[in-house]
Short mmCIF file of C-alpha atoms in Angstrom, two decimals:
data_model
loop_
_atom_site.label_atom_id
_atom_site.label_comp_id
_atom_site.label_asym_id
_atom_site.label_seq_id
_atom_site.Cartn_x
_atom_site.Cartn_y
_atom_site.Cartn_z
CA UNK A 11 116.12 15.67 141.66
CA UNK A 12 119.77 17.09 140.35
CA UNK A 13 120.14 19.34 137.50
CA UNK A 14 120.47 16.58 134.96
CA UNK A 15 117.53 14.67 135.92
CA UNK A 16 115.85 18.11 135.26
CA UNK A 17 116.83 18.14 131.59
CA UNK A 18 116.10 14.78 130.69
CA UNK A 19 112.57 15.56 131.87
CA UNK A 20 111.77 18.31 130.47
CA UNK A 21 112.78 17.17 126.92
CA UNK A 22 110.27 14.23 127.58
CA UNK A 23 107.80 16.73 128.46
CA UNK A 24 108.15 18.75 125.47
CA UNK A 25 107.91 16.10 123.68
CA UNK A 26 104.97 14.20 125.05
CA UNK A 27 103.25 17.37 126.83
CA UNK A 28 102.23 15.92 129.89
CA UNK A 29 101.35 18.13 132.73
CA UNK A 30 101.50 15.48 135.23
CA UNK A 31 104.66 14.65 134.69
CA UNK A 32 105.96 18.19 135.14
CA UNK A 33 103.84 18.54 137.74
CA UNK A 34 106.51 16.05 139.19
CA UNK A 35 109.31 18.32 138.72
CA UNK A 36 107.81 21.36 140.32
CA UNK A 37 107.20 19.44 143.78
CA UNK A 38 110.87 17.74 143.17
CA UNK A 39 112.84 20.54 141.76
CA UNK A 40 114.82 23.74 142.71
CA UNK A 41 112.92 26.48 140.63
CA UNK A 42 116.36 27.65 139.53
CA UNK A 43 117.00 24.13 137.95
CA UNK A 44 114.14 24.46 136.29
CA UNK A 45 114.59 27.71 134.41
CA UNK A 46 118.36 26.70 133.83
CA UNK A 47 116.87 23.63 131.37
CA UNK A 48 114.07 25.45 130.26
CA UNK A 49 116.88 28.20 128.81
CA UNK A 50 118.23 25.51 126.69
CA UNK A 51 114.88 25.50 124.50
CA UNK A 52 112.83 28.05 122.01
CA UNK A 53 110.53 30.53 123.44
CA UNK A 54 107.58 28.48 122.47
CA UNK A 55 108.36 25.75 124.51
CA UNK A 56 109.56 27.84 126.93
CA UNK A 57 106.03 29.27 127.22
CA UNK A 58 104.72 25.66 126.53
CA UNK A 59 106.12 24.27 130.15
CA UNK A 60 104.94 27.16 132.24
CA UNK A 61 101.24 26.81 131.20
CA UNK A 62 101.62 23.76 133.04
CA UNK A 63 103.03 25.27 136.03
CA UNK A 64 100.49 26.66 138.79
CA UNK A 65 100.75 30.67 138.68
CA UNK A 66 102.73 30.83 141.88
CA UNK A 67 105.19 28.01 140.30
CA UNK A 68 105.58 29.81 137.14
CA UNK A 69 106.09 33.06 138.70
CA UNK A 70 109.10 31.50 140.61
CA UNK A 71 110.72 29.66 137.83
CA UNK A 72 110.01 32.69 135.39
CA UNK A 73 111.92 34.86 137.57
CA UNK A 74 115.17 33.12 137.74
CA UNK A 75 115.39 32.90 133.49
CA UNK A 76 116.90 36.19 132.45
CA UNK A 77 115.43 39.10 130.88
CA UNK A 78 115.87 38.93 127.21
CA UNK A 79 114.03 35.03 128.01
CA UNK A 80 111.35 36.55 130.22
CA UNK A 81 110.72 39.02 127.16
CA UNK A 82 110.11 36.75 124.49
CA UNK A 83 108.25 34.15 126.60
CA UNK A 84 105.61 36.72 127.57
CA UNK A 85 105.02 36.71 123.97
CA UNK A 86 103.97 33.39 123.51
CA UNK A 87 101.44 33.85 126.77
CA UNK A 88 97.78 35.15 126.40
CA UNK A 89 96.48 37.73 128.32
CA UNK A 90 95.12 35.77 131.27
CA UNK A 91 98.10 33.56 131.51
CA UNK A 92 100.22 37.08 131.43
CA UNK A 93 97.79 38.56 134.13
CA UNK A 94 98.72 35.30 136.63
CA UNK A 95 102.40 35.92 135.94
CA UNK A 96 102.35 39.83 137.13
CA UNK A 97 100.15 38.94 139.48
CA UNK A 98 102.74 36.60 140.92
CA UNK A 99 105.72 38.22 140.43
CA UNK A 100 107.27 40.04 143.05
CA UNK A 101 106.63 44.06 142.70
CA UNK A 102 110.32 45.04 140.99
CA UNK A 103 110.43 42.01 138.71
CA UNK A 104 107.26 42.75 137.23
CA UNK A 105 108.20 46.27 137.39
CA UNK A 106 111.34 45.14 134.99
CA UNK A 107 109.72 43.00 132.76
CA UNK A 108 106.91 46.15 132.28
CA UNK A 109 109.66 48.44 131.00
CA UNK A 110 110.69 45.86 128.42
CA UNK A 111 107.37 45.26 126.86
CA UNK A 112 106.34 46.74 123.45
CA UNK A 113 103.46 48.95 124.23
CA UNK A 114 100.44 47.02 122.37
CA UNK A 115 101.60 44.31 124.87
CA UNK A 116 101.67 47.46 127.81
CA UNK A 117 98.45 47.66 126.71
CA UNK A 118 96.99 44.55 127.01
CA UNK A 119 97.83 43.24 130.06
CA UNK A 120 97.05 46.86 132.13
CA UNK A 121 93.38 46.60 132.10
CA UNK A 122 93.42 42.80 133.48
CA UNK A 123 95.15 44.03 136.56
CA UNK A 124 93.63 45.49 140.00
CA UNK A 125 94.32 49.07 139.96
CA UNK A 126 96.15 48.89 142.87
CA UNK A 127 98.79 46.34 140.97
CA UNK A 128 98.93 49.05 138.12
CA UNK A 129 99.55 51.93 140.28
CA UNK A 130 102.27 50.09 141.72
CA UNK A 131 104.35 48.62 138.31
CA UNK A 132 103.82 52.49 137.07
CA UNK A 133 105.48 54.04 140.28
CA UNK A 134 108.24 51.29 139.96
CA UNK A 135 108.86 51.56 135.78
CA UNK A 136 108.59 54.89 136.23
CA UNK A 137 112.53 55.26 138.02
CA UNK A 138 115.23 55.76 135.55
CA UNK A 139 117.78 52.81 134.79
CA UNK A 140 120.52 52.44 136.73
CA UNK A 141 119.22 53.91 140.14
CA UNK A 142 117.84 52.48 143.62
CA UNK A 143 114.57 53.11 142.58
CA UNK A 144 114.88 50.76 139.62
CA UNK A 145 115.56 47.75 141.35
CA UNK A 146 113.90 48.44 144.93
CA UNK A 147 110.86 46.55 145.49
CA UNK A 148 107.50 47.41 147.61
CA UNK A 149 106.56 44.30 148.92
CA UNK A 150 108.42 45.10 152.23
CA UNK A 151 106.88 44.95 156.10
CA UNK A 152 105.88 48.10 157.79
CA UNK A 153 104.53 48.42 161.88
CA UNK A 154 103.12 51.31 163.67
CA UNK A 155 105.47 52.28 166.71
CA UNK A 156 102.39 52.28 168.89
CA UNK A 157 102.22 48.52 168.49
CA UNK A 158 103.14 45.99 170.89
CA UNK A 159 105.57 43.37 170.12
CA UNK A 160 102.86 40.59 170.37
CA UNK A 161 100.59 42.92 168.27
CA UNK A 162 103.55 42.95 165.28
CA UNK A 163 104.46 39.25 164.90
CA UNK A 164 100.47 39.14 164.66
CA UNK A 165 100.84 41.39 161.88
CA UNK A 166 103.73 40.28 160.23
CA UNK A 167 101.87 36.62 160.07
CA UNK A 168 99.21 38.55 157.94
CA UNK A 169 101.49 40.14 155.66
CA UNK A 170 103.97 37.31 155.24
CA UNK A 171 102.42 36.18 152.01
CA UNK A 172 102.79 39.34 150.09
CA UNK A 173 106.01 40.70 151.27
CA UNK A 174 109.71 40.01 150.36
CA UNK A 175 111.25 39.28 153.89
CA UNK A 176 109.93 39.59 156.85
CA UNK A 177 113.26 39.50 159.00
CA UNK A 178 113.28 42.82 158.61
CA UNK A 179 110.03 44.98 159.58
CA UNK A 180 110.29 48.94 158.65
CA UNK A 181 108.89 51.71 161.49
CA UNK A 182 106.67 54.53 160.35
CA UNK A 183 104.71 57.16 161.25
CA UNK A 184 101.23 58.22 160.15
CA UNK A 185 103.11 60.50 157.41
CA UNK A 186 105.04 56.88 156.02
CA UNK A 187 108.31 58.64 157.45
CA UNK A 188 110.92 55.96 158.50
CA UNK A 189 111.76 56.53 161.94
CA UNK A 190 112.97 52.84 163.04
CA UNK A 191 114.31 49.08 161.99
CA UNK A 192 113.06 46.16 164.04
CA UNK A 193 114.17 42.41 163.28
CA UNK A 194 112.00 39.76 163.66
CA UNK A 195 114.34 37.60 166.21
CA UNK A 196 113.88 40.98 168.84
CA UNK A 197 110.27 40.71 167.94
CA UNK A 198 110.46 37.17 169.27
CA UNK A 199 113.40 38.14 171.93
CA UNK A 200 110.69 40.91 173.18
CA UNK A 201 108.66 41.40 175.95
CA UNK A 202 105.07 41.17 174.12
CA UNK A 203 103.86 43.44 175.80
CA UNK A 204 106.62 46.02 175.05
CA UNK A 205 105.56 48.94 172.25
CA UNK A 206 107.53 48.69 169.06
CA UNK A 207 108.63 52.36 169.98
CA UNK A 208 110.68 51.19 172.84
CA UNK A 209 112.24 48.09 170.89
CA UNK A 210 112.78 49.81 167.49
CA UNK A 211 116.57 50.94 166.43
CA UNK A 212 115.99 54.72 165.70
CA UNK A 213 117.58 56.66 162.69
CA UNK A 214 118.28 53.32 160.54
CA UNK A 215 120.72 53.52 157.23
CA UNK A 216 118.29 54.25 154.19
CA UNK A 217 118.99 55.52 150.66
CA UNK A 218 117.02 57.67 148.35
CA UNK A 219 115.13 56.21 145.18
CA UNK A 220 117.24 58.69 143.04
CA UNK A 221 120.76 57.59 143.98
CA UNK A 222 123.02 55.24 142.11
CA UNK A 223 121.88 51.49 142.35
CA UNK A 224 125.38 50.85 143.15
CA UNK A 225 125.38 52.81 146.40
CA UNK A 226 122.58 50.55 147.98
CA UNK A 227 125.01 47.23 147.39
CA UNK A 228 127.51 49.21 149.10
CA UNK A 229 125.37 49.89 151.57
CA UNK A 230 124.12 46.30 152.24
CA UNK A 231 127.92 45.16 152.28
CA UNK A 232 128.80 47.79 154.38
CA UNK A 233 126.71 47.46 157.09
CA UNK A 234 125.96 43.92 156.30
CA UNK A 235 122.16 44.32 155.93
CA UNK A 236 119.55 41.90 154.82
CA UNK A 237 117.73 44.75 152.82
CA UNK A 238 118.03 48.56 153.33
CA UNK A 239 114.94 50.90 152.88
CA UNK A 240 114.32 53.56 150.28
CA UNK A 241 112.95 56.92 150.95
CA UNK A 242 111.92 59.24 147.99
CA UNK A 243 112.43 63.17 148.29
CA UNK A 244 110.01 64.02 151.23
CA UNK A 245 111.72 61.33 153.24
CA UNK A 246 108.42 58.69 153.02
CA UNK A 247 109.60 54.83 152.73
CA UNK A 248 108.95 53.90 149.09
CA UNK A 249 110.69 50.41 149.04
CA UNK A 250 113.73 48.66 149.60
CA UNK A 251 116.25 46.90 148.30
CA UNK A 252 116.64 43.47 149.42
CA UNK A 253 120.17 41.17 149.67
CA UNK A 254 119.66 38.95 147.13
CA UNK A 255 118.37 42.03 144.68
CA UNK A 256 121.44 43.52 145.38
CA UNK A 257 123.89 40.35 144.10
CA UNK A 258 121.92 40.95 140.85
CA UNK A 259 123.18 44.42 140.40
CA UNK A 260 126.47 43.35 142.03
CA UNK A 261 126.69 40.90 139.23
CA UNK A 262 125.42 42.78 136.40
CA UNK A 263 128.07 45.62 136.80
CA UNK A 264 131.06 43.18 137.42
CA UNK A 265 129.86 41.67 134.01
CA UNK A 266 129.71 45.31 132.36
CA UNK A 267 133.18 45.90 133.98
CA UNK A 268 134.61 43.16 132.45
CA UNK A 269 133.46 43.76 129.17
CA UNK A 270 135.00 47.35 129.29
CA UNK A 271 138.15 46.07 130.69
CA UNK A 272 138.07 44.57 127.11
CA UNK A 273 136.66 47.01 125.06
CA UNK A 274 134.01 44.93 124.45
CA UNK A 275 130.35 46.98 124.54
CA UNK A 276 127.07 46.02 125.94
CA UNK A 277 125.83 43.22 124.38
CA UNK A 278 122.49 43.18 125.87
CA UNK A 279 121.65 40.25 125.63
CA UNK A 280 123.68 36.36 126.77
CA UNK A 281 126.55 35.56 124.46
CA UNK A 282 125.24 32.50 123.22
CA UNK A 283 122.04 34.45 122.26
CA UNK A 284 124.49 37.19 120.28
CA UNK A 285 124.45 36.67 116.70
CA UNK A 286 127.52 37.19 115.17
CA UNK A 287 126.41 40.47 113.40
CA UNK A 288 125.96 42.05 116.99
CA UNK A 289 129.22 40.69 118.09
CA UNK A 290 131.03 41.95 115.13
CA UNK A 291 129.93 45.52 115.50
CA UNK A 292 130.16 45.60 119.58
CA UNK A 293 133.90 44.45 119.30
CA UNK A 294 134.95 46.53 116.12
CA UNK A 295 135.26 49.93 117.14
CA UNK A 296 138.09 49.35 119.91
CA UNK A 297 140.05 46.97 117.70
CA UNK A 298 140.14 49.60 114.93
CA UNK A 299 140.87 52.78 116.92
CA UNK A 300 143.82 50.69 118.96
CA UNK A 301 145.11 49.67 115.62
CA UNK A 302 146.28 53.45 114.65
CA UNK A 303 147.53 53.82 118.87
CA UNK A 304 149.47 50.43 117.67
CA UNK A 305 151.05 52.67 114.62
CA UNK A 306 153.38 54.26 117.38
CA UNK A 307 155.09 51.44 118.00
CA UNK A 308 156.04 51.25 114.91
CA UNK A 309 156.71 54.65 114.46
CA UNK A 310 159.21 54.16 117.55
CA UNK A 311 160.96 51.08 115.89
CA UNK A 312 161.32 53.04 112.59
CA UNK A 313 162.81 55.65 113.98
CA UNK A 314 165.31 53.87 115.88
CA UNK A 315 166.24 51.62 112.77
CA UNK A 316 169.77 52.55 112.76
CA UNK A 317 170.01 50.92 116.39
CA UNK A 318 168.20 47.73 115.14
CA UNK A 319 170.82 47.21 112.34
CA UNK A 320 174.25 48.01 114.35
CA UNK A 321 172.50 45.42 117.08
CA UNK A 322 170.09 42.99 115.58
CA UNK A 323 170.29 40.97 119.07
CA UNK A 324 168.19 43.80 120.38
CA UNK A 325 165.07 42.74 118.61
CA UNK A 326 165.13 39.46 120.28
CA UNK A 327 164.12 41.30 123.67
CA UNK A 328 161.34 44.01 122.30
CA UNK A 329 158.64 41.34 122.71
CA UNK A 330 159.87 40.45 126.35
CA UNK A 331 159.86 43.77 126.85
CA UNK A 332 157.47 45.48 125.34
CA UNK A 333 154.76 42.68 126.92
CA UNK A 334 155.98 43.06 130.35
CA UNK A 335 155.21 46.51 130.40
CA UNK A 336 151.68 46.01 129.19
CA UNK A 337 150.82 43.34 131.71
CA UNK A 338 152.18 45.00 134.60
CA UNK A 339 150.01 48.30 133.64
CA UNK A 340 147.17 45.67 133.19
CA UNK A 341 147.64 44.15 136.63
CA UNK A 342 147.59 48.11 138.07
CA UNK A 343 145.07 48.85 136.20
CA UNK A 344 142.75 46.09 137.08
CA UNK A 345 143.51 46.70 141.00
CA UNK A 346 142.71 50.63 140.57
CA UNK A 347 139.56 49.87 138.66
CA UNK A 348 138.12 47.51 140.94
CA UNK A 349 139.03 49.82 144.43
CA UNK A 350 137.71 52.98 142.32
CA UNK A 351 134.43 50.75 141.55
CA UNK A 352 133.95 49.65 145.29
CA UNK A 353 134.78 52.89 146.84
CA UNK A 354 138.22 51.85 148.09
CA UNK A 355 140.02 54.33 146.47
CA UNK A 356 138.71 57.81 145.32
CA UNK A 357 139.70 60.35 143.39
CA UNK A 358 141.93 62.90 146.18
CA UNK A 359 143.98 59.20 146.87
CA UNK A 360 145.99 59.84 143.18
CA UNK A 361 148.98 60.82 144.56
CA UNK A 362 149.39 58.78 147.98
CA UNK A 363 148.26 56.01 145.12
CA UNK A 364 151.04 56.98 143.20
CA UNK A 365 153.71 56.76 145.68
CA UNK A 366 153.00 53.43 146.84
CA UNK A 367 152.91 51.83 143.28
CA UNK A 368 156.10 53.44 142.18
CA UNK A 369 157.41 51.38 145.02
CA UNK A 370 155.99 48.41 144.61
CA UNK A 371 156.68 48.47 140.65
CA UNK A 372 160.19 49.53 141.29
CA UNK A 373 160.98 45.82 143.01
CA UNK A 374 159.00 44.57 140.70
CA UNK A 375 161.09 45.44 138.19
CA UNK A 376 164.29 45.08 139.72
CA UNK A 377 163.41 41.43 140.02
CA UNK A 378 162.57 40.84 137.02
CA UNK A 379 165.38 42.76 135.40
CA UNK A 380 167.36 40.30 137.41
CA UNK A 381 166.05 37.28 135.89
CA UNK A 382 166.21 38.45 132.01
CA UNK A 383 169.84 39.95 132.62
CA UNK A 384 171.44 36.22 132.46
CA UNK A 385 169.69 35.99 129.52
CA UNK A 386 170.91 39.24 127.80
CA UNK A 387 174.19 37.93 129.16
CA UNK A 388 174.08 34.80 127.45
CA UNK A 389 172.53 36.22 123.88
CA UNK A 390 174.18 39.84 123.72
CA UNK A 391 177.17 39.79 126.14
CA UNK A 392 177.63 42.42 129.13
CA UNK A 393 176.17 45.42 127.26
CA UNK A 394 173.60 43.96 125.80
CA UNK A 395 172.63 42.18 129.31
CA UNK A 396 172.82 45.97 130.88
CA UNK A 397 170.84 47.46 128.36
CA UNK A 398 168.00 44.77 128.55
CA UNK A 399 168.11 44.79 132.68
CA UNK A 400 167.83 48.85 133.23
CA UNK A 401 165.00 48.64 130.15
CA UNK A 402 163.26 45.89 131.78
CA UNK A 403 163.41 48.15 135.03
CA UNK A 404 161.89 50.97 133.43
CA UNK A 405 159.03 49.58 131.15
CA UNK A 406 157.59 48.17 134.21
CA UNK A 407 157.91 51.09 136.18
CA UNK A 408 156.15 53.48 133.62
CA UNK A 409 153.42 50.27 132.74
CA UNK A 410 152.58 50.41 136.38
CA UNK A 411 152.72 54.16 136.59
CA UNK A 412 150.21 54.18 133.15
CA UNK A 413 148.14 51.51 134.37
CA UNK A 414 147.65 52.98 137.85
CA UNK A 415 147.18 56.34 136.71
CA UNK A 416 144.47 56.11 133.39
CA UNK A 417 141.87 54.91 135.92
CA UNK A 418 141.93 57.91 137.77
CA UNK A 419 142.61 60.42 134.23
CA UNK A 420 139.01 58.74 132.64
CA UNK A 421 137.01 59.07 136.26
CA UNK A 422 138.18 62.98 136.46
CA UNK A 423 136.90 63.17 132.91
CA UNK A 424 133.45 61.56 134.32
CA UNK A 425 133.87 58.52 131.86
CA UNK A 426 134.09 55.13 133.46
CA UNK A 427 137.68 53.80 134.56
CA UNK A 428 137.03 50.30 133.27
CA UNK A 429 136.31 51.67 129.84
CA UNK A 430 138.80 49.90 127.35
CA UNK A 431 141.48 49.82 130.27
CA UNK A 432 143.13 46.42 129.59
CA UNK A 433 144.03 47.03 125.83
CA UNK A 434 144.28 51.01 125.72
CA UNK A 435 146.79 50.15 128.66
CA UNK A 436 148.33 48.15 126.51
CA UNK A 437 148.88 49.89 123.45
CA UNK A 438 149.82 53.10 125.68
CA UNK A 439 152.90 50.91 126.99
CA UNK A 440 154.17 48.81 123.75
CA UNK A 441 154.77 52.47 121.94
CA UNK A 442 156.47 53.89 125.70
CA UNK A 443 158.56 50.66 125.68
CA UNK A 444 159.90 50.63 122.35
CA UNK A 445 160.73 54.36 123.11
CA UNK A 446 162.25 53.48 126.14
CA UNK A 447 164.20 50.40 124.84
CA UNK A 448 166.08 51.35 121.94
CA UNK A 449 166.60 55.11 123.65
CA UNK A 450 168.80 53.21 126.68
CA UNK A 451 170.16 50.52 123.75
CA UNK A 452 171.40 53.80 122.08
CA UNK A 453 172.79 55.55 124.73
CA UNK A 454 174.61 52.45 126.64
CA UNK A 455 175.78 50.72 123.43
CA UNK A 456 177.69 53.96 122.62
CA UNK A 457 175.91 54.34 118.76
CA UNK A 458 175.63 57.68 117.02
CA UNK A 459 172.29 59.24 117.62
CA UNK A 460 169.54 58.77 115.89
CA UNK A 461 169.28 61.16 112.63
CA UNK A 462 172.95 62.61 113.11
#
């Protein structure tokens, strides 16, 4: 059943109500289709479709609708229906979803869980936003090293149901240290009668619970992992974060970079969801501060008004200009941001950094001072054609330089590069090229200076 098929049927199903005909969909339908037509309705009927689900169903479709969704659904649920949905949720879902609960609803759906279930969502809620331990789950595979390999695909079978992945099993002691990494394919590969000891990869690539969610997707990419463990400060194995948890983060900060980029703030919530209040005061701020940077540029034009009247031909070329200097510091910009975010470049590479782009922006400039100088030529004449070529080759110099460098200036001022880099960028290099422009129009075109 495609994704279409999935939307015409559950509109019929809304309608009519009939469980047996979504019962239908859930045997013929991706999960993920599922929640993508269920986001297209209200809460209620949201919450209407997965009572007809089976828990483990609705579990699986309730995971893939995002969290705001997940949030306001769980309102419309009552307390047993809530209870199957924890109890079916993998451990750092739930976890999530727990955090985002007003506490009379904390409250009610504690007691109907097994106290082992509420130990765990309390150890899990309990990590700060933003690091490993937030998004790590503990439904993960463990094996004694004492065990033979026949011994831990006969354990692995038993814990199959209630763990993550099995692909990758986790080595401990009788403390819960991590002392070795065993895949299921050299469980298979194994002699069975050989001890997990023997088999195990020793001293495998963990994180701790407290670092920077950030550095276990590095991690994964890094060494190409299917999950990577988590130890917490006495070196004990506490979770781990799996590949397809770490996409989500992955994804989630690409989308927060590209709001900054934009000086857009966190909406918190999908875009079509925003109301227009909420988009008015996330996108004001930015606008309005770059407004009075945007006063330079016209500072720089007034004060080089003499130049504009002996040569009004010049004012044909500021936009050109002025633009080509902001996009090229955007383009830098965008490439520093993204190595700075991925660990490509740090901090100590400024200068080496700063070599290489004064290079590359220096052709880049030259080229295109090459291909606007035929058009000074045929608007201006000769000096005009000068004056817009050796402008042309220094706006894009300095936008690169700019763009390259305020990366690096907000990260040593522990703010985040990405912040507001696209249009501060920009502002930054329309005032510098105006300056720049009229400054080499002045000086080539032979005019008194400015003020004399």
């Amino acid at each position: 059943m495609d994704y279409f098929d999935v939307v015409v049927s559950l509109k019929g199903i809304i309608a009519t109500r009939n469980a047996a005909d979504y019962a239908v969909i859930e045997k013929r339908a991706h999960p993920a289709d599922i929640a993508g037509a269920l986001a297209q309705h209200p809460a209620r009927d949201q919450s209407l479709v997965l009572g007809m689900a089976s828990p483990a169903a609705r579990a699986e479709v309730f995971g893939y609708l995002d969290q705001d969704q997940q949030v306001r659904i769980a309102q419309h649920l009552d307390r047993r229906r809530l209870a199957e949905l924890f109890l079916n949720m993998s451990s750092d879902e739930r976890a999530d979803l727990y955090n985002r609960l007003s506490d009379d609803q904390r409250d009610t759906i504690m007691p109907a869980l097994a106290q082992v279930e509420r130990e765990d969502i309390r150890q899990l809620a309990a990590y700060p936003e933003k690091t490993v331990g937030s998004v790590m789950t503990s439904d993960y595979a463990t094996l004694s090293p004492g065990l033979t390999a026949a011994e831990a695909i006969d354990e692995l079978r038993r814990v199959a149901p209630d763990t993550e992945t099995i692909y990758q099993a986790y080595v401990i002691d009788k403390g819960r240290r991590l002392i070795g990494v065993i895949s299921l394919r050299e469980l298979i590969l194994a002699d069975p009668t050989a001890r997990i000891g023997d088999l195990m990869k020793p001293s495998p690539v963990w994180i701790s619970a407290s670092a920077p969610r950030e550095e276990a997707v590095h991690l994964i990419a890094k060494y190409d992992l299917l999950a990577v463990p988590v130890i917490n400060g006495g070196n004990m194995l506490v979770g781990i974060v799996t590949y397809d948890d770490a996409m989500d983060v992955e994804q989630a900060e690409t989308d927060t970079d590209f709001r900054k980029v934009g000086a857009v703030s966190e909406l918190g919530r999908g875009l079509k969801e925003a109301s227009i209040t909420l988009l008015y005061r996330k996108r004001v701020f930015w606008l309005v501060l770059l407004v009075f940077g945007n006063l330079f540029s016209g500072a720089g034009i007034a004060y080089f008004e003499d130049t504009i009247l002996a040569y009004v031909a010049l004012v044909f070329f500021l936009p050109l200009l002025v633009d080509s200097g902001g996009n090229a510091g955007s383009q830098s910009a965008t490439l520093m941001v993204r190595a700075l975010a991925t660990g490509d470049v740090v901090l100590k590479d400024w200068a080496s950094m700063l070599g290489r782009e004064l290079i590359v922006a220096g052709l880049l400039g030259a080229t295109m001072a090459l291909a606007v100088s035929g058009l000074g030529l045929w608007r201006g004449g000769p000096e005009i054609a000068l004056v817009v070529a050796l402008s042309m080759q220094i706006v894009v110099i300095v936008g690169s330089l700019i763009g390259m460098s305020l990366p690096f200036v907000l990260s040593r001022l522990k703010m985040d590069p990405a912040t507001a880099s696209a249009p501060l960028i920009t502002s930054i290099a329309d005032a510098t090229g105006v300056v720049i422009y009229f400054a080499i129009a002045t000086t080539v075109l032979g005019l008194p200076e400015v003020g004399s």
